[in-house]
CSV table of C-alpha atoms in Angstrom, one decimal:
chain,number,residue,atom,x,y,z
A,1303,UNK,CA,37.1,14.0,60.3
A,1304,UNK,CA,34.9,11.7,58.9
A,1305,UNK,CA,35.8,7.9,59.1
A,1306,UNK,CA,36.3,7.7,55.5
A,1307,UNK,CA,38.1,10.8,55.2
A,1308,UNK,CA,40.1,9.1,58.2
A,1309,UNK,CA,40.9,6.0,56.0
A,1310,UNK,CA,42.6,7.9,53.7
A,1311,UNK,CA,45.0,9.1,55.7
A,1312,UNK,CA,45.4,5.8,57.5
A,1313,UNK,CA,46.4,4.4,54.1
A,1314,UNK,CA,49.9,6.6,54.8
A,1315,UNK,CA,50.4,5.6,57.8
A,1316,UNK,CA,49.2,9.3,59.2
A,1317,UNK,CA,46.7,8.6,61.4
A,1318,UNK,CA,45.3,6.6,63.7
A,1319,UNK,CA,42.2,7.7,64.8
A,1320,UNK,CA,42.7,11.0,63.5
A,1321,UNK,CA,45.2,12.4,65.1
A,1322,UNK,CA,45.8,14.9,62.4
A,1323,UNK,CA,43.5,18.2,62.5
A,1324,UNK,CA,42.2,20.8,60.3
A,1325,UNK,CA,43.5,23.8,60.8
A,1326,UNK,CA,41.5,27.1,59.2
A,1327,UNK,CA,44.3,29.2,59.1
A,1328,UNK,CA,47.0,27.6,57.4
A,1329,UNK,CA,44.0,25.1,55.2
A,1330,UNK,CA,46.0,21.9,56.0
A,1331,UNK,CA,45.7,18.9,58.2
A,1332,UNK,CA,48.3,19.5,60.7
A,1333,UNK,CA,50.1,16.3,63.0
A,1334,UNK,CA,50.8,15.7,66.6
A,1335,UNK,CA,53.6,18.1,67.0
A,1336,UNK,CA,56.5,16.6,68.8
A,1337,UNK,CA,58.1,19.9,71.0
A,1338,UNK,CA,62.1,19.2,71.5
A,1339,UNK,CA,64.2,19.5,74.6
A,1340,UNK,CA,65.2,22.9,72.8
A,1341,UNK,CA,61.4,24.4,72.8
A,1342,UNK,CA,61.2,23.5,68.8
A,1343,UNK,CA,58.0,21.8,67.6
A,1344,UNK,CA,58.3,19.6,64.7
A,1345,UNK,CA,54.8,18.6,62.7
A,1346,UNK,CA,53.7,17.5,59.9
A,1347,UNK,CA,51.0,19.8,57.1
A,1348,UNK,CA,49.4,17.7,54.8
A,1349,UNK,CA,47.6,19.0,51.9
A,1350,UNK,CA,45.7,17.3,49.3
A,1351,UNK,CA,45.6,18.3,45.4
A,1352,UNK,CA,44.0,16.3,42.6
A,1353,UNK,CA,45.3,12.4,42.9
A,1354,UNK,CA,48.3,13.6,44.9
A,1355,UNK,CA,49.1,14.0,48.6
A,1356,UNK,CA,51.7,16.8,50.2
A,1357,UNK,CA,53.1,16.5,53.1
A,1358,UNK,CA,55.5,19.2,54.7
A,1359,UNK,CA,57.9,18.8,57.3
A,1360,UNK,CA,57.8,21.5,59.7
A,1361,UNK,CA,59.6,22.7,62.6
A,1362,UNK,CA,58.4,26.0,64.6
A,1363,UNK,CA,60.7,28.0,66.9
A,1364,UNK,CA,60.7,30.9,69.3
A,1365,UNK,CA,60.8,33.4,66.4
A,1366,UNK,CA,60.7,31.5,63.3
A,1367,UNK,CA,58.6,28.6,61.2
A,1368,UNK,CA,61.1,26.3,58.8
A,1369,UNK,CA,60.3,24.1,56.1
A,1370,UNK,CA,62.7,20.6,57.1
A,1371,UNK,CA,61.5,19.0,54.1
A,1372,UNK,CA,58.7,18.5,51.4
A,1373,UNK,CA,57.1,15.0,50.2
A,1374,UNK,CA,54.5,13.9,47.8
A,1375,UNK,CA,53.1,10.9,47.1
A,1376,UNK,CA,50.6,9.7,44.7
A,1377,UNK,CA,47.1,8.9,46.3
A,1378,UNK,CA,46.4,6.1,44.2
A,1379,UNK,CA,49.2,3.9,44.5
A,1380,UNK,CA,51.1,5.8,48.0
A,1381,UNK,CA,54.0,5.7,45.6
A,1382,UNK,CA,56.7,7.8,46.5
A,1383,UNK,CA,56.7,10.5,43.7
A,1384,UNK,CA,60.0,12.9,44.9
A,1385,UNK,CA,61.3,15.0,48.0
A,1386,UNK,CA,63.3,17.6,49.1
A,1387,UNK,CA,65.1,18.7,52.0
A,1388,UNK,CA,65.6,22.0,53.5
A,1389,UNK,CA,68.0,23.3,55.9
A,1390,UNK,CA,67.4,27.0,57.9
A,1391,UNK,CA,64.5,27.7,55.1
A,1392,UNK,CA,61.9,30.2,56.8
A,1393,UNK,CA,58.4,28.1,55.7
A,1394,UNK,CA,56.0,30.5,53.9
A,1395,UNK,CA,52.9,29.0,51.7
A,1396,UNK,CA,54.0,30.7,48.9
A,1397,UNK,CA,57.3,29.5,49.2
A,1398,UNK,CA,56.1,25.8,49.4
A,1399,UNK,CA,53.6,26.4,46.3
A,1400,UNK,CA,56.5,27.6,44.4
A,1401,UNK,CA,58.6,24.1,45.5
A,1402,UNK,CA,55.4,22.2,45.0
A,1403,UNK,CA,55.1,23.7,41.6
A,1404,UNK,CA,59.2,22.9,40.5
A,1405,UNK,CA,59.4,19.6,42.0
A,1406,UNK,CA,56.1,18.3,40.1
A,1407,UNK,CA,57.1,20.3,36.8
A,1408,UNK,CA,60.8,18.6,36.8
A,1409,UNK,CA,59.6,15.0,37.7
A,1410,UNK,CA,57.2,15.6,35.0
A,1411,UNK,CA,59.4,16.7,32.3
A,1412,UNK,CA,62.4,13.9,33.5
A,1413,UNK,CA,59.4,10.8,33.2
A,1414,UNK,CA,58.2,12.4,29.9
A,1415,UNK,CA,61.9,12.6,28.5
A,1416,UNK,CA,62.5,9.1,29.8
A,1417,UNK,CA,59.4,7.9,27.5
A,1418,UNK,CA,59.9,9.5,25.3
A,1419,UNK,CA,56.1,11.2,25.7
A,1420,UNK,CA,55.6,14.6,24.0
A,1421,UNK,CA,54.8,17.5,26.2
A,1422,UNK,CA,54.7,21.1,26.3
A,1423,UNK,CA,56.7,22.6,28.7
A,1424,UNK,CA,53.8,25.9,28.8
A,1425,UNK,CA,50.8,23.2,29.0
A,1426,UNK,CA,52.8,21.5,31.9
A,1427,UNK,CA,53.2,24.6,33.7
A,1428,UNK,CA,49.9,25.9,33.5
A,1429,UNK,CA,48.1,23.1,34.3
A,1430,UNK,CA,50.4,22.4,37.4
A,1431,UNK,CA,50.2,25.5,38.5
A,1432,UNK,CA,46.2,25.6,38.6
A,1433,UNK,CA,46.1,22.2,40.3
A,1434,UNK,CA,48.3,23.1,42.9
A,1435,UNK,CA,47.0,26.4,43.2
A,1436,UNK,CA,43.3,24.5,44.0
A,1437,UNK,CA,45.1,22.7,46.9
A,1438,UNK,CA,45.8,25.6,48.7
A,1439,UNK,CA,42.7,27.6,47.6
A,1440,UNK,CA,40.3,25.4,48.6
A,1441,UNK,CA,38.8,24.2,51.6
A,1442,UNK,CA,41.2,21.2,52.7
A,1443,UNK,CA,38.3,19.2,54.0
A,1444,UNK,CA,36.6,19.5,50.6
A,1445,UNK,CA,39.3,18.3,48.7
A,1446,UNK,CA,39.7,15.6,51.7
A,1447,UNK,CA,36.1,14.2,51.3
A,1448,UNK,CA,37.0,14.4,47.5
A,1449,UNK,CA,40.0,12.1,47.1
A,1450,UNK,CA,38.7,9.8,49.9
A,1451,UNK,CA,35.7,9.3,47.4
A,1452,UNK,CA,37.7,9.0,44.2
A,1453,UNK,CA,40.2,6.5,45.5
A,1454,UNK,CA,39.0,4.6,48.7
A,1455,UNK,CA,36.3,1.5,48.7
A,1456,UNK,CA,33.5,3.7,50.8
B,14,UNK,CA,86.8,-9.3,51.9
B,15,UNK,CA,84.9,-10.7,54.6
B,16,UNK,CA,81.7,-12.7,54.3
B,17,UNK,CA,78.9,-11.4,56.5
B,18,UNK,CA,75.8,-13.4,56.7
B,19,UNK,CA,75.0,-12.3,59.9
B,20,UNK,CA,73.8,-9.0,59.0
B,21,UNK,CA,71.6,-9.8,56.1
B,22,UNK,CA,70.5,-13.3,58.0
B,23,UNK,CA,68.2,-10.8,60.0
B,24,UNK,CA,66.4,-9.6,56.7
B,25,UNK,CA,64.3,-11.9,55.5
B,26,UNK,CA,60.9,-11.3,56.0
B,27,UNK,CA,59.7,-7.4,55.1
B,28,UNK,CA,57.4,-5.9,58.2
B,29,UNK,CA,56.4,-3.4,56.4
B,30,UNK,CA,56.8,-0.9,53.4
B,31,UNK,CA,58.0,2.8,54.6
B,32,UNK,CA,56.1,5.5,52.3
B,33,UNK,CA,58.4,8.4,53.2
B,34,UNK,CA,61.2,5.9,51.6
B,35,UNK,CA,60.0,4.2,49.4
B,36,UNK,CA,61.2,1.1,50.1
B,37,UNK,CA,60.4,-2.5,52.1
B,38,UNK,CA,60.9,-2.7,55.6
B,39,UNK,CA,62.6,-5.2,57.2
B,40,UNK,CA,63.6,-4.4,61.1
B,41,UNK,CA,61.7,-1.6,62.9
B,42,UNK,CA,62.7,0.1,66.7
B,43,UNK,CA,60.9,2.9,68.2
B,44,UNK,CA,63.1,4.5,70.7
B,45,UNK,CA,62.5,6.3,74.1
B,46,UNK,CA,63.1,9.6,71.8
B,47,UNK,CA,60.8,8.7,69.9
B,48,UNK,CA,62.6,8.4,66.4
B,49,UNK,CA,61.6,5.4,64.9
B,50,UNK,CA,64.5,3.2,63.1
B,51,UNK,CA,64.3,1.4,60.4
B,52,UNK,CA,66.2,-1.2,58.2
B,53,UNK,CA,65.3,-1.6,54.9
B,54,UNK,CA,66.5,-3.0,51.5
B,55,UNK,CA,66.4,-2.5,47.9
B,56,UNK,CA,67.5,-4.7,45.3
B,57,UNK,CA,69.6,-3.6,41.9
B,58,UNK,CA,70.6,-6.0,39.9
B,59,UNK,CA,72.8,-8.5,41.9
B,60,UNK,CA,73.0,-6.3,44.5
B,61,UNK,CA,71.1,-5.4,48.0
B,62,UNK,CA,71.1,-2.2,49.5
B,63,UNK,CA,70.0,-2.0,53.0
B,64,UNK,CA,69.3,1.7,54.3
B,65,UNK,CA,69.5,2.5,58.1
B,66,UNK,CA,67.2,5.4,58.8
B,67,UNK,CA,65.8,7.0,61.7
B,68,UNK,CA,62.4,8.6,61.2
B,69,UNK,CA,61.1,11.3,63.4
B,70,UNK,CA,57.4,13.4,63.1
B,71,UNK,CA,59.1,16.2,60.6
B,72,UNK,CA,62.7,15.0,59.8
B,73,UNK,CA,63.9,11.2,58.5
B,74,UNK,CA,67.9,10.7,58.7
B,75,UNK,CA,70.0,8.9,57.0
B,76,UNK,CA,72.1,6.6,59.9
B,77,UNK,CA,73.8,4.0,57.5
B,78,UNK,CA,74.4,2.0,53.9
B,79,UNK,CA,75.1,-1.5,53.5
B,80,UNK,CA,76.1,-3.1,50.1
B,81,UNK,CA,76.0,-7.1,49.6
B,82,UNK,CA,76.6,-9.5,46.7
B,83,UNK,CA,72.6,-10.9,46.5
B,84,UNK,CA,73.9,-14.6,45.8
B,85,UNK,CA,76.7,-15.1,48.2
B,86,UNK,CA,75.9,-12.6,50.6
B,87,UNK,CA,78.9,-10.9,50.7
B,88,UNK,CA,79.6,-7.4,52.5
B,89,UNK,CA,80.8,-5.2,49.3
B,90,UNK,CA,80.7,-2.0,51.3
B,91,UNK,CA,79.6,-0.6,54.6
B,92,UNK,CA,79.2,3.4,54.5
B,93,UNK,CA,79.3,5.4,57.3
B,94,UNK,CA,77.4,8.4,57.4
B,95,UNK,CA,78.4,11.7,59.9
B,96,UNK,CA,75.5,12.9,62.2
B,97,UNK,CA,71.9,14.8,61.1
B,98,UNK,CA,72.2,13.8,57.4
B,99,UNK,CA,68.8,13.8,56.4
B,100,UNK,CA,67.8,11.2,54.3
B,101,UNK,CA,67.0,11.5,50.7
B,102,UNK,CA,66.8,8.9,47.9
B,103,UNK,CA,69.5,11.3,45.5
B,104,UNK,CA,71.4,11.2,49.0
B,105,UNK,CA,71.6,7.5,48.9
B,106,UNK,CA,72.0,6.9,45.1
B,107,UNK,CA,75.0,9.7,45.3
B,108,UNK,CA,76.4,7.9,48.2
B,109,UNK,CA,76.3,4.3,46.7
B,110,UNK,CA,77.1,5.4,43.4
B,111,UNK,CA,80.7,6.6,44.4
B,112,UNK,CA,81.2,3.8,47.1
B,113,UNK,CA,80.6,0.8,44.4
B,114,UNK,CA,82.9,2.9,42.3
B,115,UNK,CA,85.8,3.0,44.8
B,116,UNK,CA,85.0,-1.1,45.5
B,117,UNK,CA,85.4,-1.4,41.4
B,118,UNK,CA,88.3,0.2,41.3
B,119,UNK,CA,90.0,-1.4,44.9
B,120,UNK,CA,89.3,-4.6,43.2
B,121,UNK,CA,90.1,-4.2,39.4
B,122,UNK,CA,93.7,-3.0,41.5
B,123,UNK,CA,94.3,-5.2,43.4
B,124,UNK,CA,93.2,-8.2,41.3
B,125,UNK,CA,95.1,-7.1,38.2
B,126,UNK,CA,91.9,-6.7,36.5
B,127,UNK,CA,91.1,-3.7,34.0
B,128,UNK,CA,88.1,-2.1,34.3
B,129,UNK,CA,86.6,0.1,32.0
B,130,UNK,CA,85.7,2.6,34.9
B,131,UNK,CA,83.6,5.1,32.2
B,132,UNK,CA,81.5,2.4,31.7
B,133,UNK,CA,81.4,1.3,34.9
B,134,UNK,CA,80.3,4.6,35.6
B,135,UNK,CA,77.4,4.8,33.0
B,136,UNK,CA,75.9,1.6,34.0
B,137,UNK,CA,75.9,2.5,37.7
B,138,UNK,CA,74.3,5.7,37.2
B,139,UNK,CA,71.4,3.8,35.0
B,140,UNK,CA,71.0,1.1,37.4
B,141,UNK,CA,70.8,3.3,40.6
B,142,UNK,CA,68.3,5.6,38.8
B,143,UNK,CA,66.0,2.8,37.6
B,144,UNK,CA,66.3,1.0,41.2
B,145,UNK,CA,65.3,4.4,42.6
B,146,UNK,CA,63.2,6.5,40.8
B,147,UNK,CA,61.8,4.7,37.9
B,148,UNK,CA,58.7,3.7,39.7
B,149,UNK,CA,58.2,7.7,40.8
B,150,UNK,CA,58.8,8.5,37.1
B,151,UNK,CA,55.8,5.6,36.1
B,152,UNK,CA,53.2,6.9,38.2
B,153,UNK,CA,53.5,10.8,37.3
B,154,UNK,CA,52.8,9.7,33.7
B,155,UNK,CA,49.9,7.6,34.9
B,156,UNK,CA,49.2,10.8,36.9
B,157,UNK,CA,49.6,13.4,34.8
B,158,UNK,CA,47.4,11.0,32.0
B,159,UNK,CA,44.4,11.0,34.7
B,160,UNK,CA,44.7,14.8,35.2
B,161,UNK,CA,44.6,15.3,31.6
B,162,UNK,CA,48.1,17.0,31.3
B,163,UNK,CA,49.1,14.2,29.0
B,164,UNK,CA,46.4,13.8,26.9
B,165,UNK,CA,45.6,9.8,25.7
């Protein structure tokens, strides 16, 4: 990774010196796996969309992948934005999309209530759906060298 | 109930902010496991909140919740948690929630105080969820404003 893309994920308090690395076949960033007394390896996948970062807890065993939890944060600010746990939940990329998807959509329509902010509940949808869509569509290190422009000093 | 100072005398100073969280960090351990512990604190209203976690590389558990009084320092409440409860903020709000409640109600009892426990209830549930989430609900406005979801 480049040092700037680096930076970006030093800002979470991912990396140091990039020890997180692209992997072509899921298109995420994946983490120094920790491997448990038990053979289970526990990383972390982080993706990037528009202005938001996802990161995926993830624990692989003999004969099957689970999702432990999900977190996103907002790029800008590294605020917190909401997270879920999972317990003996087989991890599929479509499955996370679809969480990805919900958890944005309900924060969304909550925040908006909470203002009192007018939304439509289609335009919401749509709009998440083809941001998040772009996150796992295209090239990771794209979208990387993207955000790291948009919201880091270069 | 007892004062404790002793506990709280320790967090003065936050090391840190802990993104997965959300909140400052005030005592930090790595262990020979490798799960890093953490203490941090929140503050609603009068009230601290001090969080026990242990983070590990894919998992973050929830080991502990104190409560104190913020001027006198006083213990309110000390929850215990079982084993492998992984941490969540709605964890933590659901777990407070019903322990202030209990306290309320201990003390309205035992002090021959009435307390209008509906109430009570309502302005828990409002504080919590401000303490907690009201800066996640903030920025996915700002957020969905620079995407162009919510238009200006």
């Amino acid at each position: 990774m480049q040092s700037n893309e680096i930076t970006l994920f030093q800002k979470f308090g991912l990396a140091k010196n990039g020890n997180f690395n692209y992997s072509e076949g899921v298109n995420a960033f994946i983490g120094n796996g920790f491997t448990s007394n038990a053979g289970n390896t526990y990383m972390n996948e982080i993706r990037l969309m528009e202005g938001l970062l996802i990161k995926e807890d993830v624990g692989q065993g003999y004969a099957h992948t689970f999702v432990n939890g999900i977190r996103i944060f907002d790029i800008k600010t590294k605020q917190l934005l909401c997270e879920k746990g999972y317990h003996k939940t087989y991890y599929s990329q479509s499955y996370i999309k679809s969480e990805v998807k919900a958890m944005l959509t309900d924060l969304l329509l909550t925040a908006s209530r909470e203002d009192r902010i007018s939304i439509n509940l289609l335009d919401v949808e749509n709009h998440i759906n083809m941001l998040v869509n772009n996150a796992f569509n295209i090239d990771q290190r794209q979208m990387l060298m993207q955000q790291s422009q948009k919201f880091l000093n270069a | 109930m007892e004062n404790t100072h002793e506990g709280l005398a320790k967090l003065t100073v936050p090391i840190g902010f802990s993104d997965t969280t959300g909140m400052s960090v005030y005592q930090s351990y790595t262990a020979n496991s490798g799960l890093n512990y953490i203490v941090g604190m929140r503050e609603m209203q009068d009230l601290l909140i001090v969080e026990q976690i242990a983070e590990g590389t894919a998992c973050t558990f929830l080991c502990g919740i104190l409560i104190y009084h913020k001027e006198t320092k006083t213990l309110l409440k000390e929850i215990e948690i079982d084993r492998n409860v992984n941490y969540s903020r709605e964890k933590v709000v659901t777990l407070v929630h019903k322990a202030l409640l209990q306290v309320l109600s201990n003390a309205s009892g035992k002090e021959y105080t009435s307390i209008d426990m509906q109430s009570a209830n309502e302005f828990l549930s409002e504080a919590l969820d401000k303490c907690y989430f009201e800066n996640s609900r903030k920025t996915i406005i700002d957020w969905a404003k620079t995407v162009g979801i919510i238009k200006n």
